[in-house]
Amino acid sequence: MWLFMMAIFGGLCLLVGVPVGLVLGLLLRPVRRQWIHVVAFFAVPSMVLWAVFGFDPFGGVLALSIGAAAAAGRLAVCRDVEIASAIGPGSGVQ
């Protein structure tokens, strides 16, 4: 039973989580404030997965826990983020 549940939720993660994370990462690229990234990585996966689970209470709790995990992961790498200006040497803008 445990292996079955891992396969189901692992497949759901690949089908929903990876595309949502990639799109969210690309959309947030121009945003410099890291707290906006953390909030977005909490809110978007939570809302998408709650919709996938059919808006029931169990799905809501599960979606919030997954959103919290995504936000915690994003928060963990905030200090590793290097913000580079688009204007500078080699950018073609003077």
CSV table of C-alpha atoms in Angstrom, one decimal, residues 1-11:
chain,number,residue,atom,x,y,z
A,1,MET,CA,0.0,0.0,0.0
A,2,TRP,CA,2.8,2.4,0.9
A,3,LEU,CA,4.6,1.8,-2.5
A,4,PHE,CA,1.3,2.4,-4.3
A,5,MET,CA,0.7,5.7,-2.5
A,6,MET,CA,4.3,6.8,-3.2
A,7,ALA,CA,3.8,6.0,-6.9
A,8,ILE,CA,0.5,7.9,-7.1
A,9,PHE,CA,1.8,11.0,-5.3
A,10,GLY,CA,5.2,10.8,-7.1
A,11,GLY,CA,3.4,10.8,-10.5
